Amino acid sequence: YQRRVREQSVMLSRVAVRPTQAGKPRAARVVPSRLFSAPTGSLSCSPFAYRAKVCGLSSVVVPSASVQLNYTQSRIQKRFFSEESVVIKVPSMGDSITDGAVGEIKKNVGEAVEADEVVLVVETTKINHEIRAPKAGVITEILVKVGDTVLVDQPVFKVAAGATATAQPAAPKAEAKVSEAPKAPQAATQTAPQAPAAQAPAAPKSTPPQAPPPKPLQPVAPKTAGDRSERREPMSRMRQTIAKNMKDSQNTLAMLTTFQEADMHELTQLRAQLKDDFEAKHGVKLGFMSCFVKAAAAALKENPAVNALIDGKEIVYRNYVDISVAVATPKGLVVPVLKNVDQMSFADIEKQIAYLGQKARNGAITLEDITGGTFTISNGGVYGSLMGTPIINPGQSAILGMHGIFERPVVVNKQVVIRPMMYLALTYDHRLIDGRDAVTFLKKIKLSVEDPRRLLLD
């Protein structure tokens, strides 16, 4: 309930009450002692189904308490409500995730919240987990702040289910009457009559003056320095994990990169001819990524060492193909996994890439979406990259780097022609994959991309 008073705090141990409905008044009702502190005008405590009044008193001494309640009004009213606060705890965020950091709090105390509405976001080492209100109500307490580390099953906020947020009436503004000072009379301005200008006599002709000697050069005044300040921001859990995994990968794997260049002429022409029909039939655009994913899946089947993994003193050969596709988000790199791509069509690949990419950019990616992966494709070409050497993700042995498509002169059938070319880079773990296997694998992808008809033979 809410209690309107004009004091800061009060401790109650016993008050006189009467039922709100018609009936005989009760003599007294014991109220548990509790100290309340609140701004002037409102106070909350445990709910009761009664309305208490203390009338005609200017000062009341509360028994068994050292606090006096001074009333400036002759009556205090309590309003009791039946809503109870529900404590919301951090749910399970995955088998390998036990804690996280509060990254964002979207609701404040006293604000209304709808059922299944996001109240706060917890950043973990892999994904951002949204904690939602189970029922509609009002936020009564936030138990954490941004940056705090929270554990699974830890209380984070409370919500009064079924309650409605009530805005406190604003204090009436005093209308100050300001009397306007009488304006000073403006002096009449009189314009004096101007005397007719006297005609000046013509100046005698003279020889043109000589040019002054050049001034000596002066040093340039020193420029004032611009903004040279610095700012520090804490790293998110996701960024810390990315940094740790990339450095661990460099320290553990014997990484080596081999390159190829692919002529994108045939694939570009095929896409230009079929993209409208493809989109009309499947409801998704035809891109280059689906062709590279299918080409990589076929090459992984022919070169099982690239799809394998070193585990201690053993080599784990995987008979399935799960390809991770790197997606850049505002909060860091996310790598959702396309599972069993060797059994997917071009349309299935394009649909799944669009779906997972949208979830990653909206922060709705789940732990299941990024778990696993036997091989990774990173497309830096969408940002205009010419060439690079990607780093292998932990748990894998190779990664393919796609780059930008740029027209340049090449030799085709002993003639110099302009073709759209792309550099391809394959970084592999040299402890497991020999140079011959790596070059053969990358050349298989190159030939499939340059002539997509080869994919029909697999």
mmCIF file of N, CA and C in Angstrom, residues 374-449:
data_model
loop_
_atom_site.group_PDB
_atom_site.id
_atom_site.type_symbol
_atom_site.label_atom_id
_atom_site.label_comp_id
_atom_site.label_asym_id
_atom_site.label_seq_id
_atom_site.Cartn_x
_atom_site.Cartn_y
_atom_site.Cartn_z
ATOM 1 N N THR A 374 33.043 -27.725 -37.412
ATOM 2 C CA THR A 374 34.263 -28.444 -37.775
ATOM 3 C C THR A 374 35.153 -27.637 -38.717
ATOM 4 N N PHE A 375 34.623 -26.551 -39.270
ATOM 5 C CA PHE A 375 35.359 -25.725 -40.225
ATOM 6 C C PHE A 375 34.695 -24.362 -40.245
ATOM 7 N N THR A 376 35.464 -23.303 -40.521
ATOM 8 C CA THR A 376 34.939 -21.936 -40.486
ATOM 9 C C THR A 376 35.213 -21.229 -41.808
ATOM 10 N N ILE A 377 34.224 -20.405 -42.230
ATOM 11 C CA ILE A 377 34.391 -19.517 -43.388
ATOM 12 C C ILE A 377 34.205 -18.089 -42.902
ATOM 13 N N SER A 378 35.180 -17.248 -43.160
ATOM 14 C CA SER A 378 35.131 -15.834 -42.782
ATOM 15 C C SER A 378 35.150 -14.996 -44.048
ATOM 16 N N ASN A 379 34.147 -14.141 -44.209
ATOM 17 C CA ASN A 379 34.015 -13.332 -45.426
ATOM 18 C C ASN A 379 34.352 -11.882 -45.116
ATOM 19 N N GLY A 380 35.624 -11.551 -45.203
ATOM 20 C CA GLY A 380 36.024 -10.155 -45.034
ATOM 21 C C GLY A 380 35.825 -9.319 -46.273
ATOM 22 N N GLY A 381 35.419 -9.963 -47.367
ATOM 23 C CA GLY A 381 35.199 -9.217 -48.596
ATOM 24 C C GLY A 381 34.048 -8.253 -48.534
ATOM 25 N N VAL A 382 33.077 -8.499 -47.653
ATOM 26 C CA VAL A 382 31.948 -7.572 -47.545
ATOM 27 C C VAL A 382 32.402 -6.217 -47.026
ATOM 28 N N TYR A 383 33.575 -6.142 -46.410
ATOM 29 C CA TYR A 383 34.110 -4.875 -45.912
ATOM 30 C C TYR A 383 35.226 -4.332 -46.810
ATOM 31 N N GLY A 384 35.466 -4.998 -47.963
ATOM 32 C CA GLY A 384 36.460 -4.510 -48.906
ATOM 33 C C GLY A 384 37.863 -5.025 -48.673
ATOM 34 N N SER A 385 37.996 -6.143 -47.937
ATOM 35 C CA SER A 385 39.325 -6.681 -47.676
ATOM 36 C C SER A 385 39.948 -7.227 -48.953
ATOM 37 N N LEU A 386 41.222 -6.928 -49.178
ATOM 38 C CA LEU A 386 41.941 -7.439 -50.337
ATOM 39 C C LEU A 386 42.569 -8.799 -50.042
ATOM 40 N N MET A 387 43.191 -8.931 -48.886
ATOM 41 C CA MET A 387 43.849 -10.179 -48.527
ATOM 42 C C MET A 387 44.093 -10.178 -47.023
ATOM 43 N N GLY A 388 44.057 -11.354 -46.420
ATOM 44 C CA GLY A 388 44.319 -11.468 -44.996
ATOM 45 C C GLY A 388 44.595 -12.910 -44.620
ATOM 46 N N THR A 389 45.051 -13.102 -43.384
ATOM 47 C CA THR A 389 45.337 -14.448 -42.874
ATOM 48 C C THR A 389 44.467 -14.672 -41.645
ATOM 49 N N PRO A 390 43.350 -15.370 -41.770
ATOM 50 C CA PRO A 390 42.457 -15.568 -40.625
ATOM 51 C C PRO A 390 43.066 -16.498 -39.582
ATOM 52 N N ILE A 391 42.549 -16.418 -38.354
ATOM 53 C CA ILE A 391 43.006 -17.234 -37.239
ATOM 54 C C ILE A 391 42.002 -18.355 -37.004
ATOM 55 N N ILE A 392 42.512 -19.554 -36.766
ATOM 56 C CA ILE A 392 41.658 -20.729 -36.596
ATOM 57 C C ILE A 392 40.913 -20.643 -35.271
ATOM 58 N N ASN A 393 39.630 -20.994 -35.293
ATOM 59 C CA ASN A 393 38.837 -21.030 -34.076
ATOM 60 C C ASN A 393 39.194 -22.258 -33.244
ATOM 61 N N PRO A 394 39.141 -22.148 -31.927
ATOM 62 C CA PRO A 394 39.425 -23.317 -31.085
ATOM 63 C C PRO A 394 38.457 -24.455 -31.389
ATOM 64 N N GLY A 395 38.976 -25.692 -31.370
ATOM 65 C CA GLY A 395 38.170 -26.853 -31.686
ATOM 66 C C GLY A 395 38.142 -27.204 -33.151
ATOM 67 N N GLN A 396 38.877 -26.468 -33.975
ATOM 68 C CA GLN A 396 38.935 -26.727 -35.408
ATOM 69 C C GLN A 396 40.388 -26.757 -35.866
ATOM 70 N N SER A 397 40.590 -27.126 -37.128
ATOM 71 C CA SER A 397 41.947 -27.251 -37.655
ATOM 72 C C SER A 397 42.200 -26.384 -38.872
ATOM 73 N N ALA A 398 41.178 -25.689 -39.379
ATOM 74 C CA ALA A 398 41.385 -24.850 -40.572
ATOM 75 C C ALA A 398 40.276 -23.823 -40.654
ATOM 76 N N ILE A 399 40.548 -22.756 -41.412
ATOM 77 C CA ILE A 399 39.578 -21.694 -41.657
ATOM 78 C C ILE A 399 39.830 -21.128 -43.046
ATOM 79 N N LEU A 400 38.747 -20.851 -43.771
ATOM 80 C CA LEU A 400 38.820 -20.273 -45.111
ATOM 81 C C LEU A 400 38.490 -18.792 -45.035
ATOM 82 N N GLY A 401 39.346 -17.974 -45.628
ATOM 83 C CA GLY A 401 39.109 -16.537 -45.672
ATOM 84 C C GLY A 401 38.745 -16.083 -47.072
ATOM 85 N N MET A 402 37.520 -15.546 -47.224
ATOM 86 C CA MET A 402 37.105 -14.934 -48.480
ATOM 87 C C MET A 402 37.432 -13.447 -48.434
ATOM 88 N N HIS A 403 37.693 -12.872 -49.606
ATOM 89 C CA HIS A 403 38.060 -11.457 -49.663
ATOM 90 C C HIS A 403 37.265 -10.761 -50.762
ATOM 91 N N GLY A 404 37.577 -9.488 -50.967
ATOM 92 C CA GLY A 404 36.804 -8.690 -51.901
ATOM 93 C C GLY A 404 37.023 -9.103 -53.345
ATOM 94 N N ILE A 405 36.017 -8.801 -54.168
ATOM 95 C CA ILE A 405 36.086 -9.076 -55.603
ATOM 96 C C ILE A 405 36.512 -7.791 -56.307
ATOM 97 N N PHE A 406 37.645 -7.839 -56.992
ATOM 98 C CA PHE A 406 38.182 -6.666 -57.665
ATOM 99 C C PHE A 406 38.550 -7.053 -59.102
ATOM 100 N N GLU A 407 38.223 -6.170 -60.028
ATOM 101 C CA GLU A 407 38.568 -6.410 -61.428
ATOM 102 C C GLU A 407 40.044 -6.078 -61.656
ATOM 103 N N ARG A 408 40.725 -6.990 -62.346
ATOM 104 C CA ARG A 408 42.124 -6.763 -62.698
ATOM 105 C C ARG A 408 42.462 -7.596 -63.928
ATOM 106 N N PRO A 409 43.505 -7.223 -64.634
ATOM 107 C CA PRO A 409 43.861 -7.962 -65.861
ATOM 108 C C PRO A 409 44.470 -9.332 -65.521
ATOM 109 N N VAL A 410 43.983 -10.350 -66.199
ATOM 110 C CA VAL A 410 44.508 -11.708 -66.051
ATOM 111 C C VAL A 410 44.642 -12.316 -67.450
ATOM 112 N N VAL A 411 45.385 -13.397 -67.525
ATOM 113 C CA VAL A 411 45.596 -14.086 -68.798
ATOM 114 C C VAL A 411 44.628 -15.253 -68.884
ATOM 115 N N VAL A 412 43.759 -15.229 -69.921
ATOM 116 C CA VAL A 412 42.798 -16.295 -70.175
ATOM 117 C C VAL A 412 42.963 -16.714 -71.631
ATOM 118 N N ASN A 413 43.296 -17.975 -71.862
ATOM 119 C CA ASN A 413 43.508 -18.491 -73.221
ATOM 120 C C ASN A 413 44.515 -17.634 -73.987
ATOM 121 N N LYS A 414 45.605 -17.322 -73.305
ATOM 122 C CA LYS A 414 46.723 -16.566 -73.882
ATOM 123 C C LYS A 414 46.331 -15.150 -74.285
ATOM 124 N N GLN A 415 45.271 -14.639 -73.678
ATOM 125 C CA GLN A 415 44.861 -13.262 -73.927
ATOM 126 C C GLN A 415 44.672 -12.551 -72.586
ATOM 127 N N VAL A 416 45.017 -11.277 -72.556
ATOM 128 C CA VAL A 416 44.857 -10.470 -71.348
ATOM 129 C C VAL A 416 43.437 -9.897 -71.333
ATOM 130 N N VAL A 417 42.668 -10.265 -70.319
ATOM 131 C CA VAL A 417 41.286 -9.809 -70.191
ATOM 132 C C VAL A 417 41.083 -9.288 -68.771
ATOM 133 N N ILE A 418 40.012 -8.511 -68.611
ATOM 134 C CA ILE A 418 39.652 -7.984 -67.295
ATOM 135 C C ILE A 418 38.631 -8.936 -66.667
ATOM 136 N N ARG A 419 38.946 -9.453 -65.493
ATOM 137 C CA ARG A 419 38.073 -10.403 -64.827
ATOM 138 C C ARG A 419 37.897 -10.011 -63.354
ATOM 139 N N PRO A 420 36.714 -10.324 -62.776
ATOM 140 C CA PRO A 420 36.533 -10.125 -61.326
ATOM 141 C C PRO A 420 37.252 -11.240 -60.567
ATOM 142 N N MET A 421 38.228 -10.861 -59.778
ATOM 143 C CA MET A 421 39.076 -11.832 -59.092
ATOM 144 C C MET A 421 38.928 -11.698 -57.570
ATOM 145 N N MET A 422 39.085 -12.833 -56.885
ATOM 146 C CA MET A 422 39.047 -12.866 -55.429
ATOM 147 C C MET A 422 40.219 -13.693 -54.915
ATOM 148 N N TYR A 423 40.891 -13.163 -53.893
ATOM 149 C CA TYR A 423 41.934 -13.924 -53.218
ATOM 150 C C TYR A 423 41.298 -14.812 -52.154
ATOM 151 N N LEU A 424 41.731 -16.066 -52.096
ATOM 152 C CA LEU A 424 41.283 -17.009 -51.086
ATOM 153 C C LEU A 424 42.468 -17.374 -50.204
ATOM 154 N N ALA A 425 42.229 -17.460 -48.898
ATOM 155 C CA ALA A 425 43.278 -17.795 -47.939
ATOM 156 C C ALA A 425 42.801 -18.950 -47.067
ATOM 157 N N LEU A 426 43.644 -19.952 -46.902
ATOM 158 C CA LEU A 426 43.343 -21.080 -46.026
ATOM 159 C C LEU A 426 44.421 -21.158 -44.952
ATOM 160 N N THR A 427 44.013 -20.886 -43.709
ATOM 161 C CA THR A 427 44.918 -21.065 -42.576
ATOM 162 C C THR A 427 44.635 -22.432 -41.956
ATOM 163 N N TYR A 428 45.685 -23.230 -41.756
ATOM 164 C CA TYR A 428 45.487 -24.599 -41.274
ATOM 165 C C TYR A 428 46.515 -24.924 -40.193
ATOM 166 N N ASP A 429 46.203 -25.940 -39.409
ATOM 167 C CA ASP A 429 47.085 -26.400 -38.346
ATOM 168 C C ASP A 429 48.105 -27.362 -38.957
ATOM 169 N N HIS A 430 49.335 -26.926 -39.060
ATOM 170 C CA HIS A 430 50.366 -27.713 -39.729
ATOM 171 C C HIS A 430 50.786 -28.946 -38.919
ATOM 172 N N ARG A 431 50.362 -29.012 -37.646
ATOM 173 C CA ARG A 431 50.639 -30.223 -36.872
ATOM 174 C C ARG A 431 49.860 -31.418 -37.415
ATOM 175 N N LEU A 432 48.683 -31.146 -37.976
ATOM 176 C CA LEU A 432 47.800 -32.203 -38.452
ATOM 177 C C LEU A 432 47.718 -32.260 -39.968
ATOM 178 N N ILE A 433 47.682 -31.095 -40.602
ATOM 179 C CA ILE A 433 47.451 -31.012 -42.047
ATOM 180 C C ILE A 433 48.769 -30.724 -42.750
ATOM 181 N N ASP A 434 49.129 -31.576 -43.668
ATOM 182 C CA ASP A 434 50.335 -31.353 -44.471
ATOM 183 C C ASP A 434 50.066 -30.302 -45.546
ATOM 184 N N GLY A 435 51.140 -29.750 -46.078
ATOM 185 C CA GLY A 435 50.996 -28.739 -47.115
ATOM 186 C C GLY A 435 50.284 -29.260 -48.339
ATOM 187 N N ARG A 436 50.553 -30.505 -48.709
ATOM 188 C CA ARG A 436 49.887 -31.077 -49.885
ATOM 189 C C ARG A 436 48.374 -31.127 -49.688
ATOM 190 N N ASP A 437 47.934 -31.576 -48.506
ATOM 191 C CA ASP A 437 46.489 -31.637 -48.243
ATOM 192 C C ASP A 437 45.860 -30.251 -48.243
ATOM 193 N N ALA A 438 46.568 -29.272 -47.688
ATOM 194 C CA ALA A 438 46.019 -27.911 -47.631
ATOM 195 C C ALA A 438 45.882 -27.312 -49.026
ATOM 196 N N VAL A 439 46.907 -27.465 -49.848
ATOM 197 C CA VAL A 439 46.860 -26.913 -51.204
ATOM 198 C C VAL A 439 45.800 -27.624 -52.038
ATOM 199 N N THR A 440 45.709 -28.946 -51.909
ATOM 200 C CA THR A 440 44.688 -29.692 -52.650
ATOM 201 C C THR A 440 43.285 -29.274 -52.240
ATOM 202 N N PHE A 441 43.092 -29.070 -50.949
ATOM 203 C CA PHE A 441 41.787 -28.643 -50.444
ATOM 204 C C PHE A 441 41.397 -27.283 -51.010
ATOM 205 N N LEU A 442 42.296 -26.314 -50.939
ATOM 206 C CA LEU A 442 41.977 -24.972 -51.402
ATOM 207 C C LEU A 442 41.796 -24.934 -52.917
ATOM 208 N N LYS A 443 42.564 -25.736 -53.644
ATOM 209 C CA LYS A 443 42.395 -25.766 -55.099
ATOM 210 C C LYS A 443 41.049 -26.363 -55.483
ATOM 211 N N LYS A 444 40.569 -27.341 -54.703
ATOM 212 C CA LYS A 444 39.241 -27.902 -54.952
ATOM 213 C C LYS A 444 38.161 -26.822 -54.822
ATOM 214 N N ILE A 445 38.278 -25.971 -53.821
ATOM 215 C CA ILE A 445 37.315 -24.879 -53.657
ATOM 216 C C ILE A 445 37.426 -23.900 -54.817
ATOM 217 N N LYS A 446 38.644 -23.573 -55.207
ATOM 218 C CA LYS A 446 38.852 -22.634 -56.321
ATOM 219 C C LYS A 446 38.188 -23.141 -57.598
ATOM 220 N N LEU A 447 38.402 -24.403 -57.947
ATOM 221 C CA LEU A 447 37.834 -24.941 -59.173
ATOM 222 C C LEU A 447 36.309 -25.008 -59.109
ATOM 223 N N SER A 448 35.748 -25.305 -57.953
ATOM 224 C CA SER A 448 34.291 -25.366 -57.819
ATOM 225 C C SER A 448 33.659 -23.995 -57.954
ATOM 226 N N VAL A 449 34.331 -22.974 -57.455
ATOM 227 C CA VAL A 449 33.795 -21.613 -57.543
ATOM 228 C C VAL A 449 33.923 -21.085 -58.971
#
